[in-house]
Amino acid sequence: MILVDSSVWIDYFRGCVTDEVELLDRLLGVEPLLTGDLILVEVLQGFDKDTDYQTAYELLTSFEIVTLGGREIAIHAAENYRSLRRIGITVRKTIDTIIATKCIQSGYSLLHSDRDFDAFSELLGLQVVAAI
């Protein structure tokens, strides 16, 4: 299963041409995609126009929406953050730590375009979907 991060969805809805957006275009309707509750918030809160919000809402809620947090993930996310911090890597956003940890714990692959996930991939076993 592939969880699509808000970094890719935001570019997608803005009409940006990136490798990740092009990959998302190829995956839509072909691969089962997931979104997360916190990702849904991050994406939907950015729309000014009601029509754009509604379009995004309809697309994003057509996918399975997974709960990203909870007690177990919160504890593991704190441990992952501390592990990275110990070696001098500071993740900028707590939500990214939660998303990466949920993917690691659940065996999801992550499609993203956010450098905060690089350390999770390189050091903690986060599986990413490479855009080529």
PDB file of N, CA and C in Angstrom, residues 2-106:
ATOM      1  N   ILE A   2       0.426   2.265  -0.698  1.00  0.00           N
ATOM      2  CA  ILE A   2       1.189   3.508  -0.829  1.00  0.00           C
ATOM      3  C   ILE A   2       0.418   4.643  -0.165  1.00  0.00           C
ATOM      4  N   LEU A   3       1.065   5.273   0.798  1.00  0.00           N
ATOM      5  CA  LEU A   3       0.520   6.470   1.428  1.00  0.00           C
ATOM      6  C   LEU A   3       1.101   7.671   0.698  1.00  0.00           C
ATOM      7  N   VAL A   4       0.235   8.576   0.279  1.00  0.00           N
ATOM      8  CA  VAL A   4       0.676   9.762  -0.452  1.00  0.00           C
ATOM      9  C   VAL A   4       0.705  10.936   0.518  1.00  0.00           C
ATOM     10  N   ASP A   5       1.881  11.546   0.654  1.00  0.00           N
ATOM     11  CA  ASP A   5       2.077  12.647   1.582  1.00  0.00           C
ATOM     12  C   ASP A   5       1.478  13.943   1.047  1.00  0.00           C
ATOM     13  N   SER A   6       1.188  14.850   1.965  1.00  0.00           N
ATOM     14  CA  SER A   6       0.633  16.154   1.592  1.00  0.00           C
ATOM     15  C   SER A   6       1.561  16.925   0.663  1.00  0.00           C
ATOM     16  N   SER A   7       2.863  16.717   0.765  1.00  0.00           N
ATOM     17  CA  SER A   7       3.802  17.431  -0.117  1.00  0.00           C
ATOM     18  C   SER A   7       3.514  17.140  -1.586  1.00  0.00           C
ATOM     19  N   VAL A   8       3.088  15.937  -1.879  1.00  0.00           N
ATOM     20  CA  VAL A   8       2.765  15.561  -3.258  1.00  0.00           C
ATOM     21  C   VAL A   8       1.365  16.050  -3.628  1.00  0.00           C
ATOM     22  N   TRP A   9       0.407  15.883  -2.720  1.00  0.00           N
ATOM     23  CA  TRP A   9      -0.954  16.332  -3.009  1.00  0.00           C
ATOM     24  C   TRP A   9      -1.007  17.838  -3.227  1.00  0.00           C
ATOM     25  N   ILE A  10      -0.283  18.585  -2.433  1.00  0.00           N
ATOM     26  CA  ILE A  10      -0.293  20.043  -2.586  1.00  0.00           C
ATOM     27  C   ILE A  10       0.232  20.436  -3.961  1.00  0.00           C
ATOM     28  N   ASP A  11       1.340  19.828  -4.369  1.00  0.00           N
ATOM     29  CA  ASP A  11       1.858  20.097  -5.719  1.00  0.00           C
ATOM     30  C   ASP A  11       0.864  19.661  -6.789  1.00  0.00           C
ATOM     31  N   TYR A  12       0.218  18.527  -6.570  1.00  0.00           N
ATOM     32  CA  TYR A  12      -0.769  18.011  -7.523  1.00  0.00           C
ATOM     33  C   TYR A  12      -1.906  19.015  -7.721  1.00  0.00           C
ATOM     34  N   PHE A  13      -2.473  19.500  -6.630  1.00  0.00           N
ATOM     35  CA  PHE A  13      -3.599  20.427  -6.734  1.00  0.00           C
ATOM     36  C   PHE A  13      -3.180  21.814  -7.217  1.00  0.00           C
ATOM     37  N   ARG A  14      -1.936  22.170  -7.049  1.00  0.00           N
ATOM     38  CA  ARG A  14      -1.438  23.445  -7.575  1.00  0.00           C
ATOM     39  C   ARG A  14      -1.082  23.359  -9.052  1.00  0.00           C
ATOM     40  N   GLY A  15      -1.084  22.151  -9.594  1.00  0.00           N
ATOM     41  CA  GLY A  15      -0.743  21.965 -10.995  1.00  0.00           C
ATOM     42  C   GLY A  15       0.748  21.978 -11.263  1.00  0.00           C
ATOM     43  N   CYS A  16       1.547  21.739 -10.235  1.00  0.00           N
ATOM     44  CA  CYS A  16       3.010  21.705 -10.395  1.00  0.00           C
ATOM     45  C   CYS A  16       3.414  20.448 -11.164  1.00  0.00           C
ATOM     46  N   VAL A  17       4.430  20.582 -11.972  1.00  0.00           N
ATOM     47  CA  VAL A  17       4.961  19.435 -12.699  1.00  0.00           C
ATOM     48  C   VAL A  17       6.229  18.989 -11.983  1.00  0.00           C
ATOM     49  N   THR A  18       6.102  17.885 -11.245  1.00  0.00           N
ATOM     50  CA  THR A  18       7.244  17.288 -10.549  1.00  0.00           C
ATOM     51  C   THR A  18       7.254  15.803 -10.852  1.00  0.00           C
ATOM     52  N   ASP A  19       8.366  15.167 -10.598  1.00  0.00           N
ATOM     53  CA  ASP A  19       8.435  13.720 -10.800  1.00  0.00           C
ATOM     54  C   ASP A  19       7.414  12.994  -9.927  1.00  0.00           C
ATOM     55  N   GLU A  20       7.236  13.482  -8.701  1.00  0.00           N
ATOM     56  CA  GLU A  20       6.305  12.842  -7.777  1.00  0.00           C
ATOM     57  C   GLU A  20       4.854  13.005  -8.236  1.00  0.00           C
ATOM     58  N   VAL A  21       4.515  14.175  -8.739  1.00  0.00           N
ATOM     59  CA  VAL A  21       3.153  14.403  -9.251  1.00  0.00           C
ATOM     60  C   VAL A  21       2.913  13.546 -10.482  1.00  0.00           C
ATOM     61  N   GLU A  22       3.883  13.452 -11.356  1.00  0.00           N
ATOM     62  CA  GLU A  22       3.728  12.603 -12.538  1.00  0.00           C
ATOM     63  C   GLU A  22       3.546  11.141 -12.142  1.00  0.00           C
ATOM     64  N   LEU A  23       4.282  10.703 -11.112  1.00  0.00           N
ATOM     65  CA  LEU A  23       4.108   9.340 -10.632  1.00  0.00           C
ATOM     66  C   LEU A  23       2.713   9.163 -10.029  1.00  0.00           C
ATOM     67  N   LEU A  24       2.272  10.116  -9.247  1.00  0.00           N
ATOM     68  CA  LEU A  24       0.920  10.054  -8.688  1.00  0.00           C
ATOM     69  C   LEU A  24      -0.108   9.947  -9.802  1.00  0.00           C
ATOM     70  N   ASP A  25       0.040  10.735 -10.856  1.00  0.00           N
ATOM     71  CA  ASP A  25      -0.878  10.655 -12.003  1.00  0.00           C
ATOM     72  C   ASP A  25      -0.926   9.237 -12.571  1.00  0.00           C
ATOM     73  N   ARG A  26       0.236   8.599 -12.664  1.00  0.00           N
ATOM     74  CA  ARG A  26       0.286   7.230 -13.206  1.00  0.00           C
ATOM     75  C   ARG A  26      -0.337   6.212 -12.247  1.00  0.00           C
ATOM     76  N   LEU A  27      -0.260   6.475 -10.938  1.00  0.00           N
ATOM     77  CA  LEU A  27      -0.760   5.529  -9.947  1.00  0.00           C
ATOM     78  C   LEU A  27      -2.268   5.637  -9.722  1.00  0.00           C
ATOM     79  N   LEU A  28      -2.827   6.825  -9.953  1.00  0.00           N
ATOM     80  CA  LEU A  28      -4.251   7.040  -9.711  1.00  0.00           C
ATOM     81  C   LEU A  28      -5.095   6.072 -10.540  1.00  0.00           C
ATOM     82  N   GLY A  29      -5.956   5.346  -9.868  1.00  0.00           N
ATOM     83  CA  GLY A  29      -6.830   4.396 -10.538  1.00  0.00           C
ATOM     84  C   GLY A  29      -6.171   3.077 -10.877  1.00  0.00           C
ATOM     85  N   VAL A  30      -4.853   2.965 -10.626  1.00  0.00           N
ATOM     86  CA  VAL A  30      -4.131   1.742 -10.957  1.00  0.00           C
ATOM     87  C   VAL A  30      -3.684   1.014  -9.691  1.00  0.00           C
ATOM     88  N   GLU A  31      -3.147   1.757  -8.747  1.00  0.00           N
ATOM     89  CA  GLU A  31      -2.645   1.208  -7.487  1.00  0.00           C
ATOM     90  C   GLU A  31      -3.548   1.662  -6.339  1.00  0.00           C
ATOM     91  N   PRO A  32      -3.699   0.811  -5.332  1.00  0.00           N
ATOM     92  CA  PRO A  32      -4.454   1.265  -4.156  1.00  0.00           C
ATOM     93  C   PRO A  32      -3.630   2.297  -3.378  1.00  0.00           C
ATOM     94  N   LEU A  33      -4.187   3.478  -3.217  1.00  0.00           N
ATOM     95  CA  LEU A  33      -3.496   4.557  -2.522  1.00  0.00           C
ATOM     96  C   LEU A  33      -4.197   4.843  -1.202  1.00  0.00           C
ATOM     97  N   LEU A  34      -3.421   5.325  -0.270  1.00  0.00           N
ATOM     98  CA  LEU A  34      -3.933   5.703   1.041  1.00  0.00           C
ATOM     99  C   LEU A  34      -3.674   7.174   1.268  1.00  0.00           C
ATOM    100  N   THR A  35      -4.507   7.769   2.104  1.00  0.00           N
ATOM    101  CA  THR A  35      -4.187   9.070   2.651  1.00  0.00           C
ATOM    102  C   THR A  35      -4.380   8.954   4.150  1.00  0.00           C
ATOM    103  N   GLY A  36      -3.846   9.895   4.877  1.00  0.00           N
ATOM    104  CA  GLY A  36      -3.958   9.862   6.325  1.00  0.00           C
ATOM    105  C   GLY A  36      -4.807  11.013   6.821  1.00  0.00           C
ATOM    106  N   ASP A  37      -5.351  10.842   8.012  1.00  0.00           N
ATOM    107  CA  ASP A  37      -6.198  11.883   8.576  1.00  0.00           C
ATOM    108  C   ASP A  37      -5.458  13.213   8.704  1.00  0.00           C
ATOM    109  N   LEU A  38      -4.215  13.191   9.138  1.00  0.00           N
ATOM    110  CA  LEU A  38      -3.442  14.429   9.285  1.00  0.00           C
ATOM    111  C   LEU A  38      -3.052  15.016   7.927  1.00  0.00           C
ATOM    112  N   ILE A  39      -2.835  14.150   6.955  1.00  0.00           N
ATOM    113  CA  ILE A  39      -2.542  14.602   5.591  1.00  0.00           C
ATOM    114  C   ILE A  39      -3.780  15.285   5.016  1.00  0.00           C
ATOM    115  N   LEU A  40      -4.937  14.709   5.275  1.00  0.00           N
ATOM    116  CA  LEU A  40      -6.194  15.298   4.826  1.00  0.00           C
ATOM    117  C   LEU A  40      -6.339  16.724   5.370  1.00  0.00           C
ATOM    118  N   VAL A  41      -6.033  16.914   6.638  1.00  0.00           N
ATOM    119  CA  VAL A  41      -6.091  18.250   7.230  1.00  0.00           C
ATOM    120  C   VAL A  41      -5.110  19.191   6.547  1.00  0.00           C
ATOM    121  N   GLU A  42      -3.863  18.753   6.402  1.00  0.00           N
ATOM    122  CA  GLU A  42      -2.840  19.612   5.807  1.00  0.00           C
ATOM    123  C   GLU A  42      -3.225  20.077   4.410  1.00  0.00           C
ATOM    124  N   VAL A  43      -3.801  19.182   3.624  1.00  0.00           N
ATOM    125  CA  VAL A  43      -4.144  19.530   2.241  1.00  0.00           C
ATOM    126  C   VAL A  43      -5.406  20.393   2.186  1.00  0.00           C
ATOM    127  N   LEU A  44      -6.457  19.944   2.826  1.00  0.00           N
ATOM    128  CA  LEU A  44      -7.736  20.642   2.711  1.00  0.00           C
ATOM    129  C   LEU A  44      -7.729  22.040   3.317  1.00  0.00           C
ATOM    130  N   GLN A  45      -6.940  22.253   4.348  1.00  0.00           N
ATOM    131  CA  GLN A  45      -6.940  23.578   4.983  1.00  0.00           C
ATOM    132  C   GLN A  45      -6.348  24.657   4.088  1.00  0.00           C
ATOM    133  N   GLY A  46      -5.668  24.281   3.027  1.00  0.00           N
ATOM    134  CA  GLY A  46      -5.002  25.258   2.178  1.00  0.00           C
ATOM    135  C   GLY A  46      -5.850  25.859   1.070  1.00  0.00           C
ATOM    136  N   PHE A  47      -7.071  25.397   0.901  1.00  0.00           N
ATOM    137  CA  PHE A  47      -7.895  25.884  -0.212  1.00  0.00           C
ATOM    138  C   PHE A  47      -8.683  27.125   0.172  1.00  0.00           C
ATOM    139  N   ASP A  48      -8.600  28.146  -0.675  1.00  0.00           N
ATOM    140  CA  ASP A  48      -9.387  29.365  -0.474  1.00  0.00           C
ATOM    141  C   ASP A  48     -10.780  29.230  -1.094  1.00  0.00           C
ATOM    142  N   LYS A  49     -10.830  28.708  -2.307  1.00  0.00           N
ATOM    143  CA  LYS A  49     -12.099  28.614  -3.041  1.00  0.00           C
ATOM    144  C   LYS A  49     -12.849  27.342  -2.645  1.00  0.00           C
ATOM    145  N   ASP A  50     -14.138  27.497  -2.412  1.00  0.00           N
ATOM    146  CA  ASP A  50     -14.972  26.360  -2.036  1.00  0.00           C
ATOM    147  C   ASP A  50     -14.989  25.279  -3.113  1.00  0.00           C
ATOM    148  N   THR A  51     -14.979  25.684  -4.382  1.00  0.00           N
ATOM    149  CA  THR A  51     -15.011  24.690  -5.461  1.00  0.00           C
ATOM    150  C   THR A  51     -13.731  23.861  -5.483  1.00  0.00           C
ATOM    151  N   ASP A  52     -12.590  24.505  -5.255  1.00  0.00           N
ATOM    152  CA  ASP A  52     -11.319  23.769  -5.198  1.00  0.00           C
ATOM    153  C   ASP A  52     -11.294  22.829  -3.991  1.00  0.00           C
ATOM    154  N   TYR A  53     -11.793  23.333  -2.868  1.00  0.00           N
ATOM    155  CA  TYR A  53     -11.881  22.508  -1.655  1.00  0.00           C
ATOM    156  C   TYR A  53     -12.731  21.272  -1.925  1.00  0.00           C
ATOM    157  N   GLN A  54     -13.876  21.461  -2.551  1.00  0.00           N
ATOM    158  CA  GLN A  54     -14.795  20.353  -2.808  1.00  0.00           C
ATOM    159  C   GLN A  54     -14.177  19.314  -3.741  1.00  0.00           C
ATOM    160  N   THR A  55     -13.489  19.788  -4.781  1.00  0.00           N
ATOM    161  CA  THR A  55     -12.820  18.866  -5.707  1.00  0.00           C
ATOM    162  C   THR A  55     -11.789  18.019  -4.971  1.00  0.00           C
ATOM    163  N   ALA A  56     -10.969  18.676  -4.157  1.00  0.00           N
ATOM    164  CA  ALA A  56      -9.937  17.965  -3.389  1.00  0.00           C
ATOM    165  C   ALA A  56     -10.579  17.015  -2.383  1.00  0.00           C
ATOM    166  N   TYR A  57     -11.607  17.500  -1.707  1.00  0.00           N
ATOM    167  CA  TYR A  57     -12.317  16.676  -0.722  1.00  0.00           C
ATOM    168  C   TYR A  57     -12.833  15.385  -1.361  1.00  0.00           C
ATOM    169  N   GLU A  58     -13.471  15.511  -2.502  1.00  0.00           N
ATOM    170  CA  GLU A  58     -14.038  14.335  -3.170  1.00  0.00           C
ATOM    171  C   GLU A  58     -12.956  13.345  -3.589  1.00  0.00           C
ATOM    172  N   LEU A  59     -11.848  13.856  -4.120  1.00  0.00           N
ATOM    173  CA  LEU A  59     -10.776  12.949  -4.522  1.00  0.00           C
ATOM    174  C   LEU A  59     -10.132  12.296  -3.310  1.00  0.00           C
ATOM    175  N   LEU A  60      -9.741  13.077  -2.331  1.00  0.00           N
ATOM    176  CA  LEU A  60      -9.002  12.542  -1.191  1.00  0.00           C
ATOM    177  C   LEU A  60      -9.831  11.579  -0.351  1.00  0.00           C
ATOM    178  N   THR A  61     -11.107  11.844  -0.214  1.00  0.00           N
ATOM    179  CA  THR A  61     -11.940  10.945   0.584  1.00  0.00           C
ATOM    180  C   THR A  61     -12.377   9.707  -0.189  1.00  0.00           C
ATOM    181  N   SER A  62     -12.008   9.616  -1.457  1.00  0.00           N
ATOM    182  CA  SER A  62     -12.289   8.398  -2.214  1.00  0.00           C
ATOM    183  C   SER A  62     -11.267   7.300  -1.903  1.00  0.00           C
ATOM    184  N   PHE A  63     -10.162   7.673  -1.255  1.00  0.00           N
ATOM    185  CA  PHE A  63      -9.147   6.710  -0.854  1.00  0.00           C
ATOM    186  C   PHE A  63      -9.388   6.271   0.582  1.00  0.00           C
ATOM    187  N   GLU A  64      -8.810   5.146   0.926  1.00  0.00           N
ATOM    188  CA  GLU A  64      -8.853   4.740   2.333  1.00  0.00           C
ATOM    189  C   GLU A  64      -8.087   5.776   3.152  1.00  0.00           C
ATOM    190  N   ILE A  65      -8.695   6.221   4.232  1.00  0.00           N
ATOM    191  CA  ILE A  65      -8.061   7.204   5.112  1.00  0.00           C
ATOM    192  C   ILE A  65      -7.645   6.480   6.381  1.00  0.00           C
ATOM    193  N   VAL A  66      -6.337   6.491   6.641  1.00  0.00           N
ATOM    194  CA  VAL A  66      -5.823   5.810   7.826  1.00  0.00           C
ATOM    195  C   VAL A  66      -5.581   6.820   8.945  1.00  0.00           C
ATOM    196  N   THR A  67      -5.800   6.355  10.157  1.00  0.00           N
ATOM    197  CA  THR A  67      -5.490   7.153  11.334  1.00  0.00           C
ATOM    198  C   THR A  67      -3.989   7.079  11.547  1.00  0.00           C
ATOM    199  N   LEU A  68      -3.348   8.219  11.555  1.00  0.00           N
ATOM    200  CA  LEU A  68      -1.886   8.238  11.637  1.00  0.00           C
ATOM    201  C   LEU A  68      -1.365   8.210  13.068  1.00  0.00           C
ATOM    202  N   GLY A  69      -2.121   8.684  14.012  1.00  0.00           N
ATOM    203  CA  GLY A  69      -1.634   8.798  15.378  1.00  0.00           C
ATOM    204  C   GLY A  69      -2.053   7.636  16.258  1.00  0.00           C
ATOM    205  N   GLY A  70      -2.311   7.965  17.491  1.00  0.00           N
ATOM    206  CA  GLY A  70      -2.651   6.963  18.492  1.00  0.00           C
ATOM    207  C   GLY A  70      -1.470   6.742  19.424  1.00  0.00           C
ATOM    208  N   ARG A  71      -1.730   6.071  20.521  1.00  0.00           N
ATOM    209  CA  ARG A  71      -0.729   5.875  21.581  1.00  0.00           C
ATOM    210  C   ARG A  71       0.558   5.213  21.077  1.00  0.00           C
ATOM    211  N   GLU A  72       0.431   4.061  20.413  1.00  0.00           N
ATOM    212  CA  GLU A  72       1.607   3.303  19.971  1.00  0.00           C
ATOM    213  C   GLU A  72       2.451   4.110  18.981  1.00  0.00           C
ATOM    214  N   ILE A  73       1.794   4.718  17.996  1.00  0.00           N
ATOM    215  CA  ILE A  73       2.526   5.505  17.005  1.00  0.00           C
ATOM    216  C   ILE A  73       3.163   6.719  17.661  1.00  0.00           C
ATOM    217  N   ALA A  74       2.462   7.357  18.594  1.00  0.00           N
ATOM    218  CA  ALA A  74       3.020   8.524  19.285  1.00  0.00           C
ATOM    219  C   ALA A  74       4.314   8.160  20.014  1.00  0.00           C
ATOM    220  N   ILE A  75       4.309   7.042  20.691  1.00  0.00           N
ATOM    221  CA  ILE A  75       5.505   6.616  21.429  1.00  0.00           C
ATOM    222  C   ILE A  75       6.631   6.278  20.465  1.00  0.00           C
ATOM    223  N   HIS A  76       6.327   5.510  19.419  1.00  0.00           N
ATOM    224  CA  HIS A  76       7.363   5.153  18.436  1.00  0.00           C
ATOM    225  C   HIS A  76       7.884   6.389  17.702  1.00  0.00           C
ATOM    226  N   ALA A  77       6.988   7.333  17.401  1.00  0.00           N
ATOM    227  CA  ALA A  77       7.415   8.562  16.724  1.00  0.00           C
ATOM    228  C   ALA A  77       8.376   9.351  17.606  1.00  0.00           C
ATOM    229  N   ALA A  78       8.083   9.451  18.880  1.00  0.00           N
ATOM    230  CA  ALA A  78       8.992  10.143  19.809  1.00  0.00           C
ATOM    231  C   ALA A  78      10.338   9.436  19.864  1.00  0.00           C
ATOM    232  N   GLU A  79      10.321   8.111  19.876  1.00  0.00           N
ATOM    233  CA  GLU A  79      11.579   7.346  19.892  1.00  0.00           C
ATOM    234  C   GLU A  79      12.363   7.563  18.598  1.00  0.00           C
ATOM    235  N   ASN A  80      11.657   7.556  17.462  1.00  0.00           N
ATOM    236  CA  ASN A  80      12.335   7.796  16.183  1.00  0.00           C
ATOM    237  C   ASN A  80      12.934   9.200  16.137  1.00  0.00           C
ATOM    238  N   TYR A  81      12.176  10.188  16.586  1.00  0.00           N
ATOM    239  CA  TYR A  81      12.680  11.565  16.614  1.00  0.00           C
ATOM    240  C   TYR A  81      13.936  11.650  17.481  1.00  0.00           C
ATOM    241  N   ARG A  82      13.883  11.036  18.654  1.00  0.00           N
ATOM    242  CA  ARG A  82      15.027  11.067  19.568  1.00  0.00           C
ATOM    243  C   ARG A  82      16.234  10.349  18.967  1.00  0.00           C
ATOM    244  N   SER A  83      16.003   9.239  18.273  1.00  0.00           N
ATOM    245  CA  SER A  83      17.105   8.506  17.627  1.00  0.00           C
ATOM    246  C   SER A  83      17.805   9.374  16.588  1.00  0.00           C
ATOM    247  N   LEU A  84      17.020  10.053  15.780  1.00  0.00           N
ATOM    248  CA  LEU A  84      17.602  10.926  14.763  1.00  0.00           C
ATOM    249  C   LEU A  84      18.289  12.129  15.410  1.00  0.00           C
ATOM    250  N   ARG A  85      17.676  12.687  16.423  1.00  0.00           N
ATOM    251  CA  ARG A  85      18.247  13.855  17.100  1.00  0.00           C
ATOM    252  C   ARG A  85      19.602  13.521  17.732  1.00  0.00           C
ATOM    253  N   ARG A  86      19.700  12.305  18.273  1.00  0.00           N
ATOM    254  CA  ARG A  86      20.950  11.848  18.890  1.00  0.00           C
ATOM    255  C   ARG A  86      22.125  11.873  17.916  1.00  0.00           C
ATOM    256  N   ILE A  87      21.825  11.693  16.640  1.00  0.00           N
ATOM    257  CA  ILE A  87      22.914  11.691  15.655  1.00  0.00           C
ATOM    258  C   ILE A  87      22.972  13.006  14.880  1.00  0.00           C
ATOM    259  N   GLY A  88      22.290  14.000  15.410  1.00  0.00           N
ATOM    260  CA  GLY A  88      22.401  15.345  14.848  1.00  0.00           C
ATOM    261  C   GLY A  88      21.391  15.711  13.779  1.00  0.00           C
ATOM    262  N   ILE A  89      20.347  14.914  13.611  1.00  0.00           N
ATOM    263  CA  ILE A  89      19.326  15.203  12.604  1.00  0.00           C
ATOM    264  C   ILE A  89      18.062  15.660  13.315  1.00  0.00           C
ATOM    265  N   THR A  90      17.610  16.861  12.983  1.00  0.00           N
ATOM    266  CA  THR A  90      16.383  17.383  13.569  1.00  0.00           C
ATOM    267  C   THR A  90      15.309  17.449  12.493  1.00  0.00           C
ATOM    268  N   VAL A  91      14.250  16.690  12.690  1.00  0.00           N
ATOM    269  CA  VAL A  91      13.117  16.713  11.767  1.00  0.00           C
ATOM    270  C   VAL A  91      12.332  17.986  12.055  1.00  0.00           C
ATOM    271  N   ARG A  92      11.993  18.721  11.005  1.00  0.00           N
ATOM    272  CA  ARG A  92      11.361  20.036  11.164  1.00  0.00           C
ATOM    273  C   ARG A  92       9.914  19.967  11.610  1.00  0.00           C
ATOM    274  N   LYS A  93       9.193  18.921  11.225  1.00  0.00           N
ATOM    275  CA  LYS A  93       7.757  18.875  11.505  1.00  0.00           C
ATOM    276  C   LYS A  93       7.368  17.579  12.226  1.00  0.00           C
ATOM    277  N   THR A  94       6.697  17.730  13.335  1.00  0.00           N
ATOM    278  CA  THR A  94       6.239  16.574  14.104  1.00  0.00           C
ATOM    279  C   THR A  94       5.327  15.686  13.275  1.00  0.00           C
ATOM    280  N   ILE A  95       4.463  16.283  12.464  1.00  0.00           N
ATOM    281  CA  ILE A  95       3.550  15.474  11.648  1.00  0.00           C
ATOM    282  C   ILE A  95       4.335  14.555  10.715  1.00  0.00           C
ATOM    283  N   ASP A  96       5.457  15.024  10.177  1.00  0.00           N
ATOM    284  CA  ASP A  96       6.267  14.164   9.307  1.00  0.00           C
ATOM    285  C   ASP A  96       6.840  12.985  10.083  1.00  0.00           C
ATOM    286  N   THR A  97       7.201  13.209  11.327  1.00  0.00           N
ATOM    287  CA  THR A  97       7.695  12.118  12.174  1.00  0.00           C
ATOM    288  C   THR A  97       6.594  11.088  12.392  1.00  0.00           C
ATOM    289  N   ILE A  98       5.381  11.553  12.615  1.00  0.00           N
ATOM    290  CA  ILE A  98       4.245  10.650  12.810  1.00  0.00           C
ATOM    291  C   ILE A  98       3.950   9.875  11.529  1.00  0.00           C
ATOM    292  N   ILE A  99       3.936  10.565  10.396  1.00  0.00           N
ATOM    293  CA  ILE A  99       3.662   9.909   9.106  1.00  0.00           C
ATOM    294  C   ILE A  99       4.713   8.845   8.809  1.00  0.00           C
ATOM    295  N   ALA A 100       5.981   9.190   8.958  1.00  0.00           N
ATOM    296  CA  ALA A 100       7.060   8.230   8.688  1.00  0.00           C
ATOM    297  C   ALA A 100       6.952   7.023   9.614  1.00  0.00           C
ATOM    298  N   THR A 101       6.697   7.272  10.872  1.00  0.00           N
ATOM    299  CA  THR A 101       6.599   6.181  11.843  1.00  0.00           C
ATOM    300  C   THR A 101       5.425   5.270  11.534  1.00  0.00           C
ATOM    301  N   LYS A 102       4.274   5.843  11.185  1.00  0.00           N
ATOM    302  CA  LYS A 102       3.110   5.029  10.825  1.00  0.00           C
ATOM    303  C   LYS A 102       3.434   4.145   9.621  1.00  0.00           C
ATOM    304  N   CYS A 103       4.107   4.695   8.629  1.00  0.00           N
ATOM    305  CA  CYS A 103       4.484   3.911   7.452  1.00  0.00           C
ATOM    306  C   CYS A 103       5.437   2.777   7.823  1.00  0.00           C
ATOM    307  N   ILE A 104       6.423   3.075   8.634  1.00  0.00           N
ATOM    308  CA  ILE A 104       7.381   2.050   9.059  1.00  0.00           C
ATOM    309  C   ILE A 104       6.659   0.941   9.821  1.00  0.00           C
ATOM    310  N   GLN A 105       5.828   1.326  10.788  1.00  0.00           N
ATOM    311  CA  GLN A 105       5.129   0.353  11.631  1.00  0.00           C
ATOM    312  C   GLN A 105       4.111  -0.477  10.853  1.00  0.00           C
ATOM    313  N   SER A 106       3.477   0.120   9.849  1.00  0.00           N
ATOM    314  CA  SER A 106       2.391  -0.558   9.119  1.00  0.00           C
ATOM    315  C   SER A 106       2.838  -1.191   7.814  1.00  0.00           C
TER     316      SER A 106
END
